[in-house]
Short mmCIF file of C-alpha atoms in Angstrom, two decimals:
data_model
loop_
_atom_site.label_atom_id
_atom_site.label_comp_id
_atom_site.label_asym_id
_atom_site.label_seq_id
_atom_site.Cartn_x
_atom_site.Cartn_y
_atom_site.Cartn_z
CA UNK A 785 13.56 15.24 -9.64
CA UNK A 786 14.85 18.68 -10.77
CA UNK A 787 14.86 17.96 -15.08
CA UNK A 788 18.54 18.66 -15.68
CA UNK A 789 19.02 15.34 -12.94
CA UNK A 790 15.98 13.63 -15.10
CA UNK A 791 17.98 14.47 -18.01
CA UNK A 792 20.95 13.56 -16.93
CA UNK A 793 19.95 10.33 -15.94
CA UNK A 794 18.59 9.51 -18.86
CA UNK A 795 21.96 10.05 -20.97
CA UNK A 796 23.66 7.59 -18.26
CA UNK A 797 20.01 5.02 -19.20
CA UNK A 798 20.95 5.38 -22.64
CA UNK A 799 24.63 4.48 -22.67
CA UNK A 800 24.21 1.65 -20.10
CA UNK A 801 22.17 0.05 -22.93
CA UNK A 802 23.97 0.75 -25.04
CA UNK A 803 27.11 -0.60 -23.52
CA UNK A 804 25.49 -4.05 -22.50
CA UNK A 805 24.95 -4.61 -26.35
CA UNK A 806 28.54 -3.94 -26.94
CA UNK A 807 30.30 -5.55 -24.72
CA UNK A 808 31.31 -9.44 -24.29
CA UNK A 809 29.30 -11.13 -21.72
CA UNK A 810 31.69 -13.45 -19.07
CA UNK A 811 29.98 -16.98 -18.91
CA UNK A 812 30.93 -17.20 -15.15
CA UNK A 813 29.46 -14.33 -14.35
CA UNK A 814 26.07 -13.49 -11.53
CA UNK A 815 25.12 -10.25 -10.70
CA UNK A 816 23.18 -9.68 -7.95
CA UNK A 817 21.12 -6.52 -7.21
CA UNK A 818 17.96 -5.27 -4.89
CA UNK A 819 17.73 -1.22 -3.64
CA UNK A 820 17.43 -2.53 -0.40
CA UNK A 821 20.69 -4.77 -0.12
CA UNK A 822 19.63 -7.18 1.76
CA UNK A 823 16.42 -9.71 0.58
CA UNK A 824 16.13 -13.04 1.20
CA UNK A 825 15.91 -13.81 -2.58
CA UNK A 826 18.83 -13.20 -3.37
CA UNK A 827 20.63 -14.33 -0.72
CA UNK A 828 19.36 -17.67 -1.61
CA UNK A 829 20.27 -17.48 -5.56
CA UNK A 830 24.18 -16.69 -4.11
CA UNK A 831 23.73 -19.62 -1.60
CA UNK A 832 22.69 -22.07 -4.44
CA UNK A 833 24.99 -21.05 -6.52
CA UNK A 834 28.23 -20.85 -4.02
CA UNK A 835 27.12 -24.59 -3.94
CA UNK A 836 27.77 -25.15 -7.64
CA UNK A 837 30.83 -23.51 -7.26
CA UNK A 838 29.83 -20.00 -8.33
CA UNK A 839 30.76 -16.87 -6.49
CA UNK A 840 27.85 -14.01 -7.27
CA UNK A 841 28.74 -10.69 -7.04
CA UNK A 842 26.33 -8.34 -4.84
CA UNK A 843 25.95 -4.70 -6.53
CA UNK A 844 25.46 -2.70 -3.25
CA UNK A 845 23.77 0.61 -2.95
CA UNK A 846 25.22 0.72 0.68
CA UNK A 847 28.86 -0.30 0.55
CA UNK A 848 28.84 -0.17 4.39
CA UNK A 849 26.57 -3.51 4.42
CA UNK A 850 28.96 -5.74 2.92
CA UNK A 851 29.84 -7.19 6.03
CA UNK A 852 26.59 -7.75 7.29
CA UNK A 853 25.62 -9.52 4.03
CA UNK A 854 28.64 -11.80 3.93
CA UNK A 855 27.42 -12.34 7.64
CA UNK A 856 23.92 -13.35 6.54
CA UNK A 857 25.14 -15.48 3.57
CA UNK A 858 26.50 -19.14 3.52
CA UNK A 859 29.46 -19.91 0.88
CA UNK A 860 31.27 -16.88 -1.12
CA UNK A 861 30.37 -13.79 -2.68
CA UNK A 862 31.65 -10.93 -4.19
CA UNK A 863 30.37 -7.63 -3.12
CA UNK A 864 30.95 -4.28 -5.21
CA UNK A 865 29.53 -0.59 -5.07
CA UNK A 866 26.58 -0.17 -7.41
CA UNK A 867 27.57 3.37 -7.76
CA UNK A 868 30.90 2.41 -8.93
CA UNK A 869 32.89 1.88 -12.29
CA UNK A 870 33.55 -2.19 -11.36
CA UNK A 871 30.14 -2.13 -10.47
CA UNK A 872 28.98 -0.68 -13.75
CA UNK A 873 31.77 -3.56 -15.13
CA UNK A 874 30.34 -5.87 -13.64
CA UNK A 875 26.50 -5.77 -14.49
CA UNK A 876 27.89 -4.65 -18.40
CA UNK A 877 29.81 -8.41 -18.65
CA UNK A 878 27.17 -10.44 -16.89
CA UNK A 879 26.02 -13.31 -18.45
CA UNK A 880 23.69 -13.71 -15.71
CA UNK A 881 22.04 -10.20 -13.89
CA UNK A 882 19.15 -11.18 -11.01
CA UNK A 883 17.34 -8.19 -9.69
CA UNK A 884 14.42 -7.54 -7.34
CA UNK A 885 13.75 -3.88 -9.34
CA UNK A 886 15.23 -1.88 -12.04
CA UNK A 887 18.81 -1.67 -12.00
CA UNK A 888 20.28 1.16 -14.24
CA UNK A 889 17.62 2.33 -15.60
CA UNK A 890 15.19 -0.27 -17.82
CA UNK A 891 15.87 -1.30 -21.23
CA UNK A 892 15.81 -4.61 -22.96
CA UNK A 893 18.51 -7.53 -21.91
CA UNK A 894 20.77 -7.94 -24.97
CA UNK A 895 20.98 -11.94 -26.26
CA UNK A 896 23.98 -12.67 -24.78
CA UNK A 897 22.59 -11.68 -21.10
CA UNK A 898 19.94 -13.21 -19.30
CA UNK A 899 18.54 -10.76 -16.46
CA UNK A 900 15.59 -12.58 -14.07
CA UNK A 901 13.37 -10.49 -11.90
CA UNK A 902 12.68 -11.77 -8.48
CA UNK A 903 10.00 -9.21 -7.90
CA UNK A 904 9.21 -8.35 -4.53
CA UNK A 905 6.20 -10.39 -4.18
CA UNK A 906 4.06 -12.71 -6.24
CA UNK A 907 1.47 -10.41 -8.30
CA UNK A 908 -2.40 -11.35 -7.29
CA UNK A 909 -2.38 -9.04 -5.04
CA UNK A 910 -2.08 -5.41 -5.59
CA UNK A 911 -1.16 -3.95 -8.75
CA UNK A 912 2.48 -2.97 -10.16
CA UNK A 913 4.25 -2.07 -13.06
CA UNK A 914 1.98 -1.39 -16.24
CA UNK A 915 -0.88 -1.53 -14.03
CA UNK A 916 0.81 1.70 -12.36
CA UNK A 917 1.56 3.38 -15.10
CA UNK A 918 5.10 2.61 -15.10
CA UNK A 919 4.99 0.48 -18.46
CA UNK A 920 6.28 -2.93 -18.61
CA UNK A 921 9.59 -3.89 -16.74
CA UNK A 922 12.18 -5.66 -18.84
CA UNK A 923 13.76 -9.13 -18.22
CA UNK A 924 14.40 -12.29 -19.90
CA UNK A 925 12.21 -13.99 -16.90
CA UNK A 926 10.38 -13.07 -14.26
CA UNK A 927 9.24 -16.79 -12.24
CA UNK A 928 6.18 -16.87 -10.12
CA UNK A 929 4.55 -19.47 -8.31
CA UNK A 930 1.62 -20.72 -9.65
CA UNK A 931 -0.18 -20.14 -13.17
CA UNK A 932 -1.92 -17.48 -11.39
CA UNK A 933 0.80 -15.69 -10.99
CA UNK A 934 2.17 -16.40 -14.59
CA UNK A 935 -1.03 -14.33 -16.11
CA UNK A 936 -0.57 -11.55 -13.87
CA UNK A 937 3.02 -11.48 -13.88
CA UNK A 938 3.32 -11.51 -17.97
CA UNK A 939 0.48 -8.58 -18.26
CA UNK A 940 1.64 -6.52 -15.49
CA UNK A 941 5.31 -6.92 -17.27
CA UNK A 942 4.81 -6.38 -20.94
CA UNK A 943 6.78 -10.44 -21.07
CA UNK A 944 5.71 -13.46 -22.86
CA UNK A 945 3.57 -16.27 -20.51
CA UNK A 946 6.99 -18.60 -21.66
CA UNK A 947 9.36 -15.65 -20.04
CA UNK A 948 7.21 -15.84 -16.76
CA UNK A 949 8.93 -19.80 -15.53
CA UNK A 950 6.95 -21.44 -12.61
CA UNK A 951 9.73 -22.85 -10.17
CA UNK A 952 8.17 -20.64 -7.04
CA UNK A 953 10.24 -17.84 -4.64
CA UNK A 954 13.82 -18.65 -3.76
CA UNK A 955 13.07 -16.21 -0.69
CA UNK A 956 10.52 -19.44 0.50
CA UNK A 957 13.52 -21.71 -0.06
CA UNK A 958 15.07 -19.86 3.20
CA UNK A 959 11.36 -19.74 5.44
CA UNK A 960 11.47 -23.32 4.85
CA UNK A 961 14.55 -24.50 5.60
CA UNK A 962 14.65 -22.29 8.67
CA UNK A 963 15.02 -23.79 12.38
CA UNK A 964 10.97 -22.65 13.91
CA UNK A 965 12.68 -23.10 17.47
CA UNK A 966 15.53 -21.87 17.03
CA UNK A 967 14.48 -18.97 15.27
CA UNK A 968 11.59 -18.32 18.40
CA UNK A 969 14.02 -18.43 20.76
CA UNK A 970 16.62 -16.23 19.44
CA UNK A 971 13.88 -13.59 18.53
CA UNK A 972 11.35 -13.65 21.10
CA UNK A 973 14.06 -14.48 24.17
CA UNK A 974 11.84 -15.62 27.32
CA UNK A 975 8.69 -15.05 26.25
CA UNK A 976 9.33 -17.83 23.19
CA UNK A 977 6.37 -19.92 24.59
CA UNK A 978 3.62 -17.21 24.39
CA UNK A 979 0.95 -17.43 21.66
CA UNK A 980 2.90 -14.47 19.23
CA UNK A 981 1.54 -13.22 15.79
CA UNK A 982 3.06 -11.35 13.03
CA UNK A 983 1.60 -8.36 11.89
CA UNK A 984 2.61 -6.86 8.76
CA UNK A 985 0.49 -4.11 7.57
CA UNK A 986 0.78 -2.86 3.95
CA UNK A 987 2.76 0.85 4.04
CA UNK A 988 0.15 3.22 3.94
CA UNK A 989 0.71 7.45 3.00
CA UNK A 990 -1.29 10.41 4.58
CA UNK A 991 -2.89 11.80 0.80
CA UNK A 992 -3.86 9.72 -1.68
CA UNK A 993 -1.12 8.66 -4.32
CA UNK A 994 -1.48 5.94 -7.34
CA UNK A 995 1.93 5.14 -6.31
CA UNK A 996 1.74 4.17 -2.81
CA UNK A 997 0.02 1.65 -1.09
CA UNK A 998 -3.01 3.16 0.16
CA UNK A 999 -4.95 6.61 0.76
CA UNK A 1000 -5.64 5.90 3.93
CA UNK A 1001 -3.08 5.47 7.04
CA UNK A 1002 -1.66 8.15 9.42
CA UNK A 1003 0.48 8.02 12.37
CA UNK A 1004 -1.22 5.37 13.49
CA UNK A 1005 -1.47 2.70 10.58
CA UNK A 1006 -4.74 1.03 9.48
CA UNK A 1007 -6.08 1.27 13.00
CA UNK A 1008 -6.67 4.50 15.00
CA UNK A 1009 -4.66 4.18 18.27
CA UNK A 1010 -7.63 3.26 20.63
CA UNK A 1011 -7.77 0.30 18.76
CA UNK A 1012 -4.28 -0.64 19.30
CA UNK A 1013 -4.72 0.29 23.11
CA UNK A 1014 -7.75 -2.50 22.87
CA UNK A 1015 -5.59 -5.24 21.03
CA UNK A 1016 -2.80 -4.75 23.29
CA UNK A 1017 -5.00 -4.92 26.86
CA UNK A 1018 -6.55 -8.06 25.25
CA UNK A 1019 -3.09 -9.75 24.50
CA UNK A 1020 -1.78 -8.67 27.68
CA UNK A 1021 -4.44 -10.26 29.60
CA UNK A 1022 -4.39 -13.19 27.74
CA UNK A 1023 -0.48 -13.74 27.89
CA UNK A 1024 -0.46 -13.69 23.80
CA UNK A 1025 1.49 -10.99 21.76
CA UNK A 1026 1.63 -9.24 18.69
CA UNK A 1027 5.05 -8.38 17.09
CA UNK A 1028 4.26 -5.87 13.90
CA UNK A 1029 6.55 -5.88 11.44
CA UNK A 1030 6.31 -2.18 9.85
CA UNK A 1031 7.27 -1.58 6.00
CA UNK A 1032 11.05 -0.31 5.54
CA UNK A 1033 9.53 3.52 4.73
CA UNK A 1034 7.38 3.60 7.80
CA UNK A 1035 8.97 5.64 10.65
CA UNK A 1036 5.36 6.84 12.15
CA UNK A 1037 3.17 4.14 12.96
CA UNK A 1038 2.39 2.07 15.44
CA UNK A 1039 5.00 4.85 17.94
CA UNK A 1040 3.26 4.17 21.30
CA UNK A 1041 3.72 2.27 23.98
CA UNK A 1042 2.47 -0.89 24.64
CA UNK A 1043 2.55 -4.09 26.95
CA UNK A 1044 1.84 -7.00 24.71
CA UNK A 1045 2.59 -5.25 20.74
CA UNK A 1046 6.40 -5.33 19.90
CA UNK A 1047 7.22 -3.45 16.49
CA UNK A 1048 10.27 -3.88 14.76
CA UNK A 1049 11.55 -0.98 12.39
CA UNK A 1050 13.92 -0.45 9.80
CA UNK A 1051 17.13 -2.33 10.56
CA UNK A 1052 16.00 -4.27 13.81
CA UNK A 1053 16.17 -7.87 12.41
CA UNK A 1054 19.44 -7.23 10.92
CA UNK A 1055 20.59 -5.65 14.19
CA UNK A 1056 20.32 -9.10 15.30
CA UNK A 1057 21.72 -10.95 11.95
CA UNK A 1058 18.41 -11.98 10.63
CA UNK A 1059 16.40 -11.61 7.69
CA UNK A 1060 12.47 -11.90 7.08
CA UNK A 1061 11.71 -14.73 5.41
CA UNK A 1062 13.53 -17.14 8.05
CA UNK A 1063 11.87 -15.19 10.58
CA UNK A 1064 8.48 -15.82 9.67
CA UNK A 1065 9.25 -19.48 10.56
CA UNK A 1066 8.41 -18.28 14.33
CA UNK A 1067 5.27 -17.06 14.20
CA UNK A 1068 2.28 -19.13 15.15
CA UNK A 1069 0.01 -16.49 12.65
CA UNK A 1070 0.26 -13.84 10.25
CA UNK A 1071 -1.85 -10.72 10.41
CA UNK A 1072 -1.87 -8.42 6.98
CA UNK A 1073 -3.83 -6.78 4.36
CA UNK A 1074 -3.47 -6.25 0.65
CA UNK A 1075 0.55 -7.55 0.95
CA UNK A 1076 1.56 -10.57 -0.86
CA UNK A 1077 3.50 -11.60 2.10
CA UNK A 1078 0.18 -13.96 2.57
CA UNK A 1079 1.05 -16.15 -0.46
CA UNK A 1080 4.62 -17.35 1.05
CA UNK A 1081 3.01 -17.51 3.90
CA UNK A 1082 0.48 -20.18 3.36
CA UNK A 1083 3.35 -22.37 2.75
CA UNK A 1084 3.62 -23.04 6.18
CA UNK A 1085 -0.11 -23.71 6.77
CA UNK A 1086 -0.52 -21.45 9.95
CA UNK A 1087 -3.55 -19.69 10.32
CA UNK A 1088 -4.25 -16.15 8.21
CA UNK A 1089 -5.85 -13.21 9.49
CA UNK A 1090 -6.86 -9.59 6.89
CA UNK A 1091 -6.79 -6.91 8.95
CA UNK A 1092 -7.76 -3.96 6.41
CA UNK A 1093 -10.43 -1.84 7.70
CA UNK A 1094 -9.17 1.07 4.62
CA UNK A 1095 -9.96 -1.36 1.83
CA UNK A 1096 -12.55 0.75 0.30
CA UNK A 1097 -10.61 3.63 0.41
CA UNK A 1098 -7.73 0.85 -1.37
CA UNK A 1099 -9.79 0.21 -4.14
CA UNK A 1100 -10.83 3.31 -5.10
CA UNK A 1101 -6.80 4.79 -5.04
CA UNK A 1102 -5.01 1.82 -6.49
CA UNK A 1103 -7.26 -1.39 -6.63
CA UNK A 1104 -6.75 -5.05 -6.21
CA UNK A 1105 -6.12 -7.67 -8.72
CA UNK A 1106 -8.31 -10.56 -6.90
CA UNK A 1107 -11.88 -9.09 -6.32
CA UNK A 1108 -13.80 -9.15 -4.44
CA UNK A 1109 -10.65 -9.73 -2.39
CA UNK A 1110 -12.70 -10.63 0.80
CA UNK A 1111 -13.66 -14.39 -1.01
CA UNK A 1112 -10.07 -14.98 -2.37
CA UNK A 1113 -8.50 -14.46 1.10
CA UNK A 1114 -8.07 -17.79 3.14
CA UNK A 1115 -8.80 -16.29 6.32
CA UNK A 1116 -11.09 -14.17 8.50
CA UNK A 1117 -11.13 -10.60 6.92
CA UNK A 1118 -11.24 -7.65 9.82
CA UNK A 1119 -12.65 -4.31 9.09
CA UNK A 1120 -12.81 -3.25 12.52
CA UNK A 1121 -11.31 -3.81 16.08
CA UNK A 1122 -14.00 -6.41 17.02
CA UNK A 1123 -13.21 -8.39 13.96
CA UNK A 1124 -9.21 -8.50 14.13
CA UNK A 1125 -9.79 -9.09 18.00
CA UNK A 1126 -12.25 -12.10 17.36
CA UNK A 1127 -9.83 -13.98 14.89
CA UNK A 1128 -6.61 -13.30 17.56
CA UNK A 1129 -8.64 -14.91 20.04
CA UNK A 1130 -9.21 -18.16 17.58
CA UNK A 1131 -5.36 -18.11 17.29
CA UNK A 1132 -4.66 -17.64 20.42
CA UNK A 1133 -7.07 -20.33 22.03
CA UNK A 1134 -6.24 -22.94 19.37
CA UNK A 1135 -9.29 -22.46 16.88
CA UNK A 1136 -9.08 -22.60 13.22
CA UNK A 1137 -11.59 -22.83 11.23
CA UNK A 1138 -9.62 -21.99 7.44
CA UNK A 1139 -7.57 -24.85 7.44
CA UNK A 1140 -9.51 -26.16 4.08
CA UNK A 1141 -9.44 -22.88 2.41
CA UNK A 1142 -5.37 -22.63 3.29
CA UNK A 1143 -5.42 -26.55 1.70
CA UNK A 1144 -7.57 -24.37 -1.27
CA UNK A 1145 -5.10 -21.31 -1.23
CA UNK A 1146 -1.63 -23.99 -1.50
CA UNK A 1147 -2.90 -25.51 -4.40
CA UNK A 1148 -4.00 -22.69 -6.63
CA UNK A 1149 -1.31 -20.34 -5.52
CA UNK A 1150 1.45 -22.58 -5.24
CA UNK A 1151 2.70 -25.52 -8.05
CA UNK A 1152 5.61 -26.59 -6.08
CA UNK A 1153 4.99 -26.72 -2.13
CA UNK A 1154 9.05 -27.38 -1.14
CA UNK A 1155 12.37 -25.76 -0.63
CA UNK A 1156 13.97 -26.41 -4.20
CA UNK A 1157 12.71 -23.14 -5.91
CA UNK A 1158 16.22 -21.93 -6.15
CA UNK A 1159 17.66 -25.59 -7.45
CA UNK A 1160 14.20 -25.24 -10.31
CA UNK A 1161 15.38 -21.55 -10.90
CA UNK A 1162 19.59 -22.05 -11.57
CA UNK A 1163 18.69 -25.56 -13.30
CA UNK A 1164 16.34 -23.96 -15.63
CA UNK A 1165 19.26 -20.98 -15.95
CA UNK A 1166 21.91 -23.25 -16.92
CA UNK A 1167 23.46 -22.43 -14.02
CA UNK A 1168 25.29 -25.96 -13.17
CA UNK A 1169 27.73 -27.51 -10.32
CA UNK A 1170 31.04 -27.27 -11.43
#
């Protein structure tokens, strides 16, 4: 960023803060904010709390989505410009701000407003925030899962372990609750009775960078093509299928053609009015790597395959908060074709072998194991039912 923008910015930072001290905070208020509009989190807080007779207001980086969120959404909301001055109102009177990143700039809630960060994913995985070299990130809570995730979560964010609430993900609330059937038949169409995985591979940048997720990864993720042309002959002559998920950024992997490997890019699922974490419901697997998208996912106690044949390469750039990660995973761990193709087939033909070490995973990384993490979350807010 060119410094007179940096600079610039940084005036704006400064009287934001400011201007949250100042101003009276409206009791009735929820503000609701992610860079990428739409995340199942917070659709869930504005569910719960259009059930108590709130209306949450959406701060939206892309105006244009508004209808597609009130699409996605059950009960009321308000929706309003982040780049706007009622949006700016808005977050200023809050009493209540709930964020999945930084929202104008980072600076210290004042008493009178209480901001919770949903963070994109619970933190024993791979490192964020102070761990970066970002510094802390500043909330009045940040709620995890387990009291795993409450150490990690309180050093990684500068917060005290009493800051860091365990109620679990709202985001689970909506994989739980979601119809498996009804969600397999409106994504996969026909073909809803095939053996189908989810793959969804960490994003990964061609140099190395502290700030992204790996220094590995091309064109052709954390594979080389020839070992996607493999996977995909197996599947297709075994009627089973692979649908890979790619990260939001990702525009280059995983671009060939294949028979029995579906991808889904940037704006698919919402071309068909769904979200992530009810999709996942579907899926008779997951396939990832270093993503935290494995700790929801043991929730539903389907089988868990690590695909990450760059992980020394991963360490070495950015580094993992489990090690050695291979004996925390609950799950075959592939660093090659052979491997990832071996635990597919166990999927595929009904074998698995992890179902103790899942039980293991639930109960360390998980203290509540239901749909309610929303209800623990706006109860513990003082967020009540009119």
């Amino acid at each position: 960023m060119p410094h007179g923008r940096r600079g610039a910015r940084r005036l704006v930072d400064v009287a934001v803060a400011s201007a949250t001290r100042l101003l009276p905070k409206d009791p009735r208020r929820v503000v609701l904010h992610s860079p990428h509009d739409i995340e199942d989190g917070l659709i869930a807080v504005a569910e719960e709390c259009a059930a108590r007779g709130w209306v949450a207001t959406f701060l939206l980086e892309n105006p244009r989505r508004g209808p597609l969120l009130r699409s996605l959404t059950t009960g009321q909301v308000a929706i309003l410009p982040r780049r706007s001055v009622r949006g700016v109102l808005a977050f200023l009177t809050a009493r209540y701000v709930v964020k999945s990143d930084r929202l104008y700039g980072d600076h210290r809630p004042p008493v009178a407003q209480v901001v919770v960060s949903l963070w994109h994913g619970e933190p024993p995985t791979k490192m964020t925030a102070r761990f970066r070299g970002r510094g802390g990130v500043h909330s009045s809570y940040a709620p995890v899962c387990s009291t795993v995730g409450r150490a990690y979560r309180a050093a990684e964010f500068g917060m005290h372990p009493l800051q860091v609430p365990i109620v679990g993900a709202p985001r689970n609330d909506r994989m739980l609750r979601a119809d498996r059937t009804a969600m397999r038949e409106r994504l996969l169409g026909d073909d809803a009775d095939r053996a189908t995985l989810l793959w969804m591979p960490s994003f990964r940048r061609a140099a190395p960078d502290r700030r992204s997720g790996s220094a590995g990864g091309l064109t052709e993720g954390p594979f080389p093509e020839r070992d996607l042309r493999s996977l995909d002959a197996w599947l297709d002559q075994h009627g089973a299928r692979v649908v890979v998920k790619v990260h939001p950024s990702d525009t280059t992997t995983f671009a060939g053609d294949f028979r029995a490997i579906r991808v889904l890019r940037a704006g698919d699922l919402e071309r068909q009015g769904l979200t992530l974490y009810p999709v996942l419901s579907a899926f008779d697997a997951l396939i990832t790597d270093m993503s935290s998208i494995w700790l929801d996912y043991l929730l539903l106690d389907r089988p868990l395959i690590f695909a990450f044949p760059d992980v020394a390469d991963y360490r070495s750039v950015r580094g993992l908060n489990l090690e050695p990660y291979e004996e925390w995973v609950p799950g075959p761990f592939a660093t090659n074709i052979e491997g990832l193709l071996t635990a597919v087939q166990d999927v595929v033909e009904g074998r698995d072998s992890a179902v103790e070490e899942r039980r293991r995973a639930r109960l360390r990384f998980h203290q509540y194991r239901d749909d309610a993490s929303t209800v623990r979350l706006l109860d513990g807010l003082g967020i009540v039912r009119r």
